[in-house]
Amino acid sequence: MSKDRLSTYRGKRDTGASGEPAGHRRRGHREAIFVVQRHDASSLHFDFRLEVDGVLASWAVPKGPSLDPRDKRLAVQVEDHPLDYADFEGRIGEGYGEGTVIVWDTGTFDNVTERKGEPVDLADAIDAGHVKVALHGEKLTGAFALTHTRMGGDEKNWMLVKVDDDGADRRRKPTSTQNESVLSGRTNEDL
Ligand code: MN
């Protein structure tokens, strides 16, 4: 991709004032990472981000990811974020995204998207609206499917669903019982 994938990110915020990373696109030289940030903004949500082509493709998930394969969670695609956003925790001041952010879960992931039995590059999978990733986090493990549903006619609307595998759990509800950061142990309220 030749266009600056972070231009929307930069246009929406004054990173000097907000304390968020300014973002310098860089190449990954290791396994791809995912991060789920708990963002207590005008409304509480979980930001689900996947490293792709040196940035973090991002979705805001109002109810957060579920480990129960029966749950379909709305995931609203938002602007790509810089890779160094992945370990950002703090308080965003007045303006876009005002509120507190913690790293609720993070780890590496494998892109396991297939089409007709063949592996699909992650950027292509996002473009096509069908993504499957196997997460290796602390709270989230196993495969999750992201599908571009355009529900309600909104181009930004996707759905996040747990694939029924060893990481699935119909009882454990980490989004309500494990509110602390996996990096610092802090909660949003601590910030
Ligand atoms: Mn957010």
Tab-separated table of N, CA, C and O and ligand atoms in Angstrom, residues 39 45 47 49, ligand 1:
chain	number	residue	atom	x	y	z
A	39	HIS	N	-10.856	0.705	26.808
A	39	HIS	CA	-10.864	2.155	26.627
A	39	HIS	C	-12.137	2.708	27.248
A	39	HIS	O	-13.239	2.531	26.716
A	45	HIS	N	-15.466	0.656	25.830
A	45	HIS	CA	-15.375	-0.333	24.755
A	45	HIS	C	-13.998	-0.981	24.799
A	45	HIS	O	-13.118	-0.543	25.543
A	47	ASP	N	-10.831	-2.032	22.282
A	47	ASP	CA	-10.261	-1.850	20.948
A	47	ASP	C	-9.441	-3.081	20.592
A	47	ASP	O	-8.455	-3.401	21.260
A	49	ARG	N	-7.038	-4.946	18.069
A	49	ARG	CA	-6.091	-4.514	17.039
A	49	ARG	C	-5.191	-5.664	16.602
A	49	ARG	O	-4.695	-6.429	17.437
B	1	MN	MN	-11.119	3.317	21.488
